[in-house]
Short mmCIF file of C-alpha atoms in Angstrom, two decimals:
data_model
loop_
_atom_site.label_atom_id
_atom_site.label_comp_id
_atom_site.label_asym_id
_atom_site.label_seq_id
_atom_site.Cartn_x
_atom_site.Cartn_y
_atom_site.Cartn_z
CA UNK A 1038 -122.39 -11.64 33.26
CA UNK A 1039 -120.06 -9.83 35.65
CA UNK A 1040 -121.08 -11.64 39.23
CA UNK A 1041 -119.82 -10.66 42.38
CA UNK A 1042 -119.67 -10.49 46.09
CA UNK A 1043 -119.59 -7.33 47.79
CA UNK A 1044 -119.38 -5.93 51.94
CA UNK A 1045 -118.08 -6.85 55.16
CA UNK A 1046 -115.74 -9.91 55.65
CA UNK A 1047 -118.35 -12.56 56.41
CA UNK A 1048 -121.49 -10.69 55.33
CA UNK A 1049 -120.94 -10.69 51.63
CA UNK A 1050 -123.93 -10.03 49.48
CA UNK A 1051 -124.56 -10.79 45.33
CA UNK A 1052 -123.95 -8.41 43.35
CA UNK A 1053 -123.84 -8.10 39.30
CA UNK A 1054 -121.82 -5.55 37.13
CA UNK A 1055 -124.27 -3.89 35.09
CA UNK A 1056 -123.41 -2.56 31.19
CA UNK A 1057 -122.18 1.04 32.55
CA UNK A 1058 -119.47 -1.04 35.10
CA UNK A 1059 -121.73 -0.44 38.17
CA UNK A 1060 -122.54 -3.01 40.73
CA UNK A 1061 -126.04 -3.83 41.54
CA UNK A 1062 -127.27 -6.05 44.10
CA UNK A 1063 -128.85 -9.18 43.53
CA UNK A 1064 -130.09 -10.08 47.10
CA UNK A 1065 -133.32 -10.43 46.51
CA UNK A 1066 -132.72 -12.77 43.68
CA UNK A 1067 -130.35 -14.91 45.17
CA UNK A 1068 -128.61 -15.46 48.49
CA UNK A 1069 -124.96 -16.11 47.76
CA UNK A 1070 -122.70 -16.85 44.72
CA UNK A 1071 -121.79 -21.06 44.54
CA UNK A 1072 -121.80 -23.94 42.91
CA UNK A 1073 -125.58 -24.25 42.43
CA UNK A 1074 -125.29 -20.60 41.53
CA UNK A 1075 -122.77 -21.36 38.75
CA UNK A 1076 -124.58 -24.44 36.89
CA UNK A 1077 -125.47 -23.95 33.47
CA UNK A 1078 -128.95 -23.94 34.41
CA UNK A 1079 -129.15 -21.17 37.36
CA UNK A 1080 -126.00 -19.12 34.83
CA UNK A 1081 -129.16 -19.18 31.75
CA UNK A 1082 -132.32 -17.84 34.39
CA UNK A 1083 -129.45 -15.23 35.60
CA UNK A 1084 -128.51 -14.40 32.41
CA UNK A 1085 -132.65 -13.21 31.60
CA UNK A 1086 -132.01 -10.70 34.73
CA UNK A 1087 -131.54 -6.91 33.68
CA UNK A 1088 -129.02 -5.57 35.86
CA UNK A 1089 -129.97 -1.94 35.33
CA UNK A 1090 -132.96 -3.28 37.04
CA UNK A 1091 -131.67 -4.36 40.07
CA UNK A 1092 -131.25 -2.58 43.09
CA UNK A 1093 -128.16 0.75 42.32
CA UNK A 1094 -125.21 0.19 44.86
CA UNK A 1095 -124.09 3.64 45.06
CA UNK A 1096 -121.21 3.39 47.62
CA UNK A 1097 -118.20 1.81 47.01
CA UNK A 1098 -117.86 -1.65 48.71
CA UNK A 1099 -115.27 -3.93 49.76
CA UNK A 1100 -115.17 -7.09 46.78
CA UNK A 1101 -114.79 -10.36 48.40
CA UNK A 1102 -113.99 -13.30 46.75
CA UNK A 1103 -116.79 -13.36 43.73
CA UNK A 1104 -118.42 -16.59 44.75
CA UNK A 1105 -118.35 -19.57 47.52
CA UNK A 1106 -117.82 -23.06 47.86
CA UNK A 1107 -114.28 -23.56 46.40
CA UNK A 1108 -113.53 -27.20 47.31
CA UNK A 1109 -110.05 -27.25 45.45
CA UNK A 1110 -107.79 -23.97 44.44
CA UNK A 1111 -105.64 -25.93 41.90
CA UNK A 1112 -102.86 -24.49 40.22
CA UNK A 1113 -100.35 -24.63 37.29
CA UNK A 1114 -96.24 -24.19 37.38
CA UNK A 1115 -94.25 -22.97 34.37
CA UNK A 1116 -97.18 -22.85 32.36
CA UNK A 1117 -95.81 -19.27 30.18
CA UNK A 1118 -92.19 -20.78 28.51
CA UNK A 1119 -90.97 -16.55 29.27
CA UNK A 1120 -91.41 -17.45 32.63
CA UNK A 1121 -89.96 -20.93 32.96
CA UNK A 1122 -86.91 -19.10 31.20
CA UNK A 1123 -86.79 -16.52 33.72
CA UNK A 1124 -87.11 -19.34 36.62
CA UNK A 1125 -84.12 -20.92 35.06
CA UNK A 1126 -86.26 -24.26 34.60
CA UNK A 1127 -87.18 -25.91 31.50
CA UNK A 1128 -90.03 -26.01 29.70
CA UNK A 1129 -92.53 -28.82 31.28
CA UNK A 1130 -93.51 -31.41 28.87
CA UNK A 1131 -96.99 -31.76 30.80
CA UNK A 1132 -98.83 -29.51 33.43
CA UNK A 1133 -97.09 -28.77 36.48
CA UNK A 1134 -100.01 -29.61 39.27
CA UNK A 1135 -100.06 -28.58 42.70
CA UNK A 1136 -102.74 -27.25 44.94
CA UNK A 1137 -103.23 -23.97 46.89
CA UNK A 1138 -104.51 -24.73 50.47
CA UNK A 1139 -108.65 -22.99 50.45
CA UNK A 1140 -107.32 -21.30 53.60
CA UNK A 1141 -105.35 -19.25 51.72
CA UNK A 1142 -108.22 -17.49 50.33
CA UNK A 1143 -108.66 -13.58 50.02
CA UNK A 1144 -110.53 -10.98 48.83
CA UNK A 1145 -109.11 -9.11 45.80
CA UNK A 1146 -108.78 -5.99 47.89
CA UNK A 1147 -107.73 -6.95 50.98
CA UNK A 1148 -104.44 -6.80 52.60
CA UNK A 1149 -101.39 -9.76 51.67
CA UNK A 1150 -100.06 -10.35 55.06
CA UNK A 1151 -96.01 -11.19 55.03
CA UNK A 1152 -95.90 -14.86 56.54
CA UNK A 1153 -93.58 -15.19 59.19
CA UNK A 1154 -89.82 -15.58 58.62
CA UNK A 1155 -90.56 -14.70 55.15
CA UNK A 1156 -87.57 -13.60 52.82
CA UNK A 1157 -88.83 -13.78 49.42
CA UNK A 1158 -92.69 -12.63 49.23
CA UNK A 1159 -93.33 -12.57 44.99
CA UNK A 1160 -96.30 -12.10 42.59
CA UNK A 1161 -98.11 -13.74 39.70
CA UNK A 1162 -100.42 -12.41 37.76
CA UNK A 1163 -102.78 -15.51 36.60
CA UNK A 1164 -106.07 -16.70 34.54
CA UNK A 1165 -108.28 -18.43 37.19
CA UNK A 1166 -110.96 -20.58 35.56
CA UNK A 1167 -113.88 -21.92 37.74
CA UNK A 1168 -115.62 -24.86 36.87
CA UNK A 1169 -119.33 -25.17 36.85
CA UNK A 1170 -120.06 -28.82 35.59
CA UNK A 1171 -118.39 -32.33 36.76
CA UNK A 1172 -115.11 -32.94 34.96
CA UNK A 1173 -113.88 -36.70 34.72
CA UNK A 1174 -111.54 -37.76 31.87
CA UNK A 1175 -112.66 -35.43 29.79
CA UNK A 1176 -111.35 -34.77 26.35
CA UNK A 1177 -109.52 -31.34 25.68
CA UNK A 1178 -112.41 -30.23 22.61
CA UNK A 1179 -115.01 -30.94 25.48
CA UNK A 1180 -112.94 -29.28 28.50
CA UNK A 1181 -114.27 -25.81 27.87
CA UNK A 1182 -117.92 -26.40 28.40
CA UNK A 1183 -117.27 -27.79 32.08
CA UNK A 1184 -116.58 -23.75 32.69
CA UNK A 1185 -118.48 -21.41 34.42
CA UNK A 1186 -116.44 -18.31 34.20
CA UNK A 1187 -112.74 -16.82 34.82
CA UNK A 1188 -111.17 -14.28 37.30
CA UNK A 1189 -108.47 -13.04 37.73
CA UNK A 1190 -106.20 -14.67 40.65
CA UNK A 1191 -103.16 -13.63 42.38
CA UNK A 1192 -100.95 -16.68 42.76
CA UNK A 1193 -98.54 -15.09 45.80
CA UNK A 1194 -95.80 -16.80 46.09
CA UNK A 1195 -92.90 -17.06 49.15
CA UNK A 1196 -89.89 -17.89 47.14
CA UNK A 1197 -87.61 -19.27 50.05
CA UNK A 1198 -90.82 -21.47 51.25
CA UNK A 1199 -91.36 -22.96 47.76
CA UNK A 1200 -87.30 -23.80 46.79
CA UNK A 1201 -86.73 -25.38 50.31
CA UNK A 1202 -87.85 -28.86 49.01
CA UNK A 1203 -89.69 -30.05 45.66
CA UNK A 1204 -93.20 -29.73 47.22
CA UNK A 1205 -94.00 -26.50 46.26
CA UNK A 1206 -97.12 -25.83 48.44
CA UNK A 1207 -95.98 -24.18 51.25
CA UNK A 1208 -94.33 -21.53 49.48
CA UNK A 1209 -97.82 -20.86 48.02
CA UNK A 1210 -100.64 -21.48 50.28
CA UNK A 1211 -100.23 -19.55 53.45
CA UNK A 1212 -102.69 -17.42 54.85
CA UNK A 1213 -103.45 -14.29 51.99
CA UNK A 1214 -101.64 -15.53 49.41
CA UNK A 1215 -104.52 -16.53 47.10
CA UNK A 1216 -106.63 -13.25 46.38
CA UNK A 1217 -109.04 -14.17 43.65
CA UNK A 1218 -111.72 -11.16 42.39
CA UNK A 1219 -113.00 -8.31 41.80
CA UNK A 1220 -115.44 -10.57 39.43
CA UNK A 1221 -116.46 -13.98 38.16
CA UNK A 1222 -117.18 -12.96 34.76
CA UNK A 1223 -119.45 -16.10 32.62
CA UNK A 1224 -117.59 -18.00 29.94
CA UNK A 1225 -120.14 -16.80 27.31
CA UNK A 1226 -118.47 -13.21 28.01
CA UNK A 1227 -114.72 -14.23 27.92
CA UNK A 1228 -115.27 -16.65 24.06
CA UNK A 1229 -111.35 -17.71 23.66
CA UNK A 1230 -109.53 -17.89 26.81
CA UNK A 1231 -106.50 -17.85 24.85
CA UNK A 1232 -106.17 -13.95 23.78
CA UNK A 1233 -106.26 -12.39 26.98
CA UNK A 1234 -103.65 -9.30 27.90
CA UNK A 1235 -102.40 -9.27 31.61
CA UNK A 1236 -101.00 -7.23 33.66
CA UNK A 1237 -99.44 -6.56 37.11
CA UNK A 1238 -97.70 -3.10 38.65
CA UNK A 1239 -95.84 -2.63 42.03
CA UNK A 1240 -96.02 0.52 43.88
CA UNK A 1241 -97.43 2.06 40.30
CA UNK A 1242 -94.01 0.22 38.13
CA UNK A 1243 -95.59 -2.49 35.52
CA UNK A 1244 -93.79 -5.65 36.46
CA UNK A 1245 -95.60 -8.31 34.17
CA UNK A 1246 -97.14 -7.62 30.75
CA UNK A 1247 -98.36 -11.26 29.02
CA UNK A 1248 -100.99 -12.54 26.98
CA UNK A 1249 -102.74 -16.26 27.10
CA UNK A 1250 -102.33 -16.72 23.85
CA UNK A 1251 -98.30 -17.81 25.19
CA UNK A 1252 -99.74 -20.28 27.51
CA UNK A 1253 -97.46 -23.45 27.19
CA UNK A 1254 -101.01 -25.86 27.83
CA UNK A 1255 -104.28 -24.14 26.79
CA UNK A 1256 -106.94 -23.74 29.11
CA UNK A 1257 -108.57 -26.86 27.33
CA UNK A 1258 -105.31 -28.71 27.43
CA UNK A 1259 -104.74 -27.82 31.43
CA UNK A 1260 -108.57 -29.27 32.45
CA UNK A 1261 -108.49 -32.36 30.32
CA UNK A 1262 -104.87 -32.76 31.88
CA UNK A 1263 -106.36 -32.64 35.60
CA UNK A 1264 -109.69 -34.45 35.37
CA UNK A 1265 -107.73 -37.64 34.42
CA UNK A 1266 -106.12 -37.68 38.10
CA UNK A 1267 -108.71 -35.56 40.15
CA UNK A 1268 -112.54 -34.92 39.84
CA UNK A 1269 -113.20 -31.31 39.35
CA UNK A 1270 -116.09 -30.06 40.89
CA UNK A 1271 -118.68 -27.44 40.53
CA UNK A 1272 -116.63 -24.55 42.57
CA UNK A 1273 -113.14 -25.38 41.85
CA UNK A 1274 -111.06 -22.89 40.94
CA UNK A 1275 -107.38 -23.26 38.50
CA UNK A 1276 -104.97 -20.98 38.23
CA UNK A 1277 -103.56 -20.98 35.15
CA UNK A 1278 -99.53 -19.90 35.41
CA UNK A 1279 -98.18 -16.64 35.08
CA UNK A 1280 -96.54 -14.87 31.94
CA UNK A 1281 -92.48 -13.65 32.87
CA UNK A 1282 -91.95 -10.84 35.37
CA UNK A 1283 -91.93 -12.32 38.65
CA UNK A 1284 -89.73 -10.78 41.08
CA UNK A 1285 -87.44 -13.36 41.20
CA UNK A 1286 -86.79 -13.27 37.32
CA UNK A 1287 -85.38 -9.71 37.69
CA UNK A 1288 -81.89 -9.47 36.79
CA UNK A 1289 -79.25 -9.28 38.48
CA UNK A 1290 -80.77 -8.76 41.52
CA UNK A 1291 -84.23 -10.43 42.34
CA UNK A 1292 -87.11 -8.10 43.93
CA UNK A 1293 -88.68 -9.18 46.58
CA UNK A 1294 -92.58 -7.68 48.08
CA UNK A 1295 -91.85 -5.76 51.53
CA UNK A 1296 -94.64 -4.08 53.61
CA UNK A 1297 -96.14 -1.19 52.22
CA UNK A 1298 -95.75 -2.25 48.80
CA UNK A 1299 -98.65 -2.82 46.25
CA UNK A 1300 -99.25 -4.65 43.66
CA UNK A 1301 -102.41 -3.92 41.19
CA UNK A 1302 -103.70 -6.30 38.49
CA UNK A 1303 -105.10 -6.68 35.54
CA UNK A 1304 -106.83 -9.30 32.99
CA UNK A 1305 -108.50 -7.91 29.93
CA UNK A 1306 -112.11 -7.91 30.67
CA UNK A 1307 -111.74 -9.16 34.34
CA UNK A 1308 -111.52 -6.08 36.15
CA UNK A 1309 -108.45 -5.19 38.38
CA UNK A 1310 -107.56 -6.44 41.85
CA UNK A 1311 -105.11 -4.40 44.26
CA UNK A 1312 -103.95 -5.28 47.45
CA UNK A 1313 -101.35 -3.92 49.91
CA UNK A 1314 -98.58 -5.99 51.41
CA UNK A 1315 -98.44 -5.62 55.52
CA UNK A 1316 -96.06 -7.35 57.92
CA UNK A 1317 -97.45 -10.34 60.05
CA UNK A 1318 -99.07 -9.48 63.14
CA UNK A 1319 -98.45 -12.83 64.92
#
């Protein structure tokens, strides 16, 4: 299943992509996308519903952030060896783990607003994987079935925030800089996380072009790796690293986001996000 959230900045309803890639509304089946939503059990009595019998959409919404209740946006450095290269660090010998503040939260169409005294706004193109059972010490050949589905995130990134000390999460979790969307598309859909192409454009030039399959950790690898030193909960949400291409890789002169620019993305099989870069009001 292709689930989704569709409308109006606070007044999202369910929605589900039927077999012809159009979104029907699932409103009077269920009233939001979350973590009760997501369980195994409520994923196999969604997965008897017919889309092409639910209810036609026939405009074309805003897509919010495909479901609710993300207690913890974690996310993985380094994690393509292309891009550590690029990044002129060297290859981790375990996950690089840090977190993405929940506030920093968007839609996967809606606007990246420049932080303030930014220099250095960048993009990654990254596999988000949302879990949908408790994971605690788990082993890596039992990591996969704590999944409920992937989507694609945009892990936005400002480069002079994250270099000026060796905490990276203020260089990553201002407001915007987490769009995550168009869909949340069930693990029985996806099979192998590890063969999926990826892509990312600015302003219509393809920027990053990766597959999973180079992930340095698996997917597996990445959620046995965190559930030893965190509890993952129903809801949370990892991003996964990005393949090489970032902005500041580009030789000999990095390329930085500036207002106006856009950046479009793509995972095989999870639909495309898009979003436009505008200047800080504040």
């Amino acid at each position: 299943m292709k689930l989704c959230r569709y409308g109006k900045p606070g007044y999202e309803k369910p929605g589900v992509i039927d077999g012809e890639g159009r979104l029907r509304d699932l409103s009077k089946v269920i009233d939001n996308i979350g973590p009760n939503e997501i369980s195994p059990r409520q994923l196999k009595t969604l997965s008897r519903l017919k889309p092409e019998t639910m209810p036609l959409v026939n405009s074309v919404p805003r897509y919010g952030v495909p479901y609710v209740g993300i207690g913890k946006f974690v996310a993985i450095g380094l994690n393509y060896s292309d891009h550590a290269k690029e990044a002129g660090m060297p290859i981790p010998s375990e996950p690089i783990v840090f977190m993405k503040a929940t506030t920093c939260i968007s839609g996967p169409s809606d606007d990246v607003i420049q932080p303030r005294n930014s220099t250095k706004l960048d993009w990654e193109v990254e596999l988000g994987v949302v879990i949908g059972t408790t994971a605690k010490y788990v082993s890596e050949a039992e990591a996969l079935s704590h999944v409920a589905g992937y989507c694609i995130v945009n892990d936005v990134s400002e480069r002079s925030f994250q270099m000026a000390t060796t905490q990276w999460d203020k260089g990553k979790g201002f407001d915007t800089a987490g769009p995550i969307g168009p869909w949340l598309v069930t693990a029985d859909e996806i099979g192998d996380p590890q063969n999926l192409d990826m892509a990312l454009d600015v302003n219509g030039q393809r920027m990053q072009t990766g597959n999973t399959s180079t992930m340095v950790f698996s997917v597996a690898k990445i959620i046995s790796h965190v559930s030893h030193y965190m509890t993952l909960l129903p809801g949370d949400i990892i991003a996964t690293g990005t393949p090489p291409g970032v902005g500041l890789g580009i030789k000999p002169t990095p390329v930085f986001l500036k207002p106006g620019d856009v950046m479009t993305l793509s995972i095989q099989n999870l639909g495309v996000q898009k979003q436009r870069v505008v200047a800080s009001q504040g």
